[in-house]
Amino acid sequence: MKTIKLGTSTLEVPVIAVGCMRINSLDKAGAERFVQTALEEGANFFDHADIYGGGSCEEIFADAIHMNPEIREKILLQSKCGIRQGSFDFSKEHILSSVDGILKRLRTEYLDVLLLHRPDALVEPEEVAEAFDQLHAAGKVRHFGVSNQNPMQIQLLQKYVKQPIVANQLQLSITNTTMISAGINVNMENEAAVNRDGSVLDFCRLNDITIQPWSPFQYGFFEGVFLGNEKFPELNQKIDEIAAKYGVTNTTIAIAWLLRHPAQMQPVIGTMNIDRLKECIQAGEIRLTREEWYEIYRAAGNILP
């Protein structure tokens, strides 16, 4: 599989990240087959979070991959922390305890990447910096990033945090394109021109922060998938047309659309279906033309000014 550099780090990561939020939907044999297939396909970057399945997803993954030192050297592990029941928590105490729990469940001594999950309104960046320093010095976390954060929130962290922010996990799909549309509709008097995220796309590109699109097949906020959905007839017709041209599935084209963007994103796919996993991975071999990318963008209901 093709790889990219994760942010400013030296990590070479697959262009597709395997999200493990739903691995608890598989039985033991199914989880083993899924993880083994991912490894065989070169998809060795696995994304977790301490809240997925109440932590059970990390345990199931460790069992499925038969975690041991030899296996650990062949994979890249990313997890997230900061979401608690009814609140968000970026306190030093919570970050440190969360990481200890993650490492125990994954049966590993270190994470390749730790992301701070949704922004904590009560964040004290000095505490985050202390937690990151302690985790890095102890060898428990090698690289750090964020999720769902805007440029000012990242800059506030970086004022105190010594380690570079290498990734920002953000919601992005063909039908959720606000971070792209705002840049196309600059200075226009329409809804698409509203800058809702502080130009986070451009900020991440300027600062070499890898964007990891989450829910790349969803529309709205977990309202459902747009592929094959009768709510998006024009979009599906266009995607199917382009998929037929390349001899691939609509799933492949939906991911290829994200990979075509020059920001060199790393989509996080959440499927637990082995065939769809392979279809997503195949997207790394396809480069849509500029015309095809814009045709899909317009078919999703986006209007060029």
Coordinates of N, CA and C in Angstrom, one line a residue, residues 6 35 38-39 50 119 126 157 165 177 186 194-195 214 226 228 251 270 276 305:
L6 N 3.5 10.9 8.4 CA 2.5 11.4 9.3 C 3.0 12.7 9.9
V35 N -8.4 -8.6 11.1 CA -7.1 -8.0 11.4 C -6.0 -8.7 10.5
A38 N -6.2 -7.2 7.0 CA -5.7 -5.9 7.0 C -4.2 -5.9 6.9
L39 N -3.5 -6.8 7.7 CA -2.1 -6.9 7.7 C -1.6 -7.4 6.3
D50 N -10.2 5.1 23.7 CA -10.5 4.5 25.0 C -12.0 4.3 25.2
P119 N -12.4 18.5 21.8 CA -11.9 19.6 22.6 C -12.5 19.7 24.0
E126 N -1.0 23.9 29.9 CA 0.2 23.6 30.7 C 0.1 22.1 31.2
L157 N -2.5 24.8 22.3 CA -1.7 23.7 22.8 C -0.2 23.8 22.5
I165 N 2.3 18.5 16.9 CA 1.1 17.9 16.6 C 1.1 17.3 15.2
T177 N -18.4 18.5 3.4 CA -17.3 19.2 2.8 C -17.1 20.6 3.2
V186 N -14.9 31.8 -0.9 CA -14.4 32.9 -0.2 C -15.1 34.2 -0.7
V194 N -19.5 30.2 4.7 CA -19.4 30.3 6.1 C -18.2 29.5 6.6
N195 N -17.2 30.2 7.2 CA -16.0 29.5 7.7 C -16.3 29.0 9.1
W214 N -12.6 11.2 9.4 CA -13.4 10.1 10.0 C -14.8 10.1 9.4
F226 N -24.0 7.6 2.4 CA -24.5 8.2 1.2 C -24.5 7.2 0.0
G228 N -25.3 4.4 -2.3 CA -26.5 3.6 -2.5 C -27.8 4.2 -1.8
T251 N -17.4 2.2 -3.3 CA -16.6 2.4 -2.1 C -15.2 2.9 -2.4
G270 N -14.1 2.7 8.9 CA -14.6 2.0 10.0 C -15.3 0.7 9.7
R276 N -15.2 -4.9 1.8 CA -15.2 -3.4 1.8 C -13.8 -2.9 2.2
P305 N -19.0 28.8 -7.3 CA -19.4 30.2 -7.4 C -19.1 30.7 -8.8

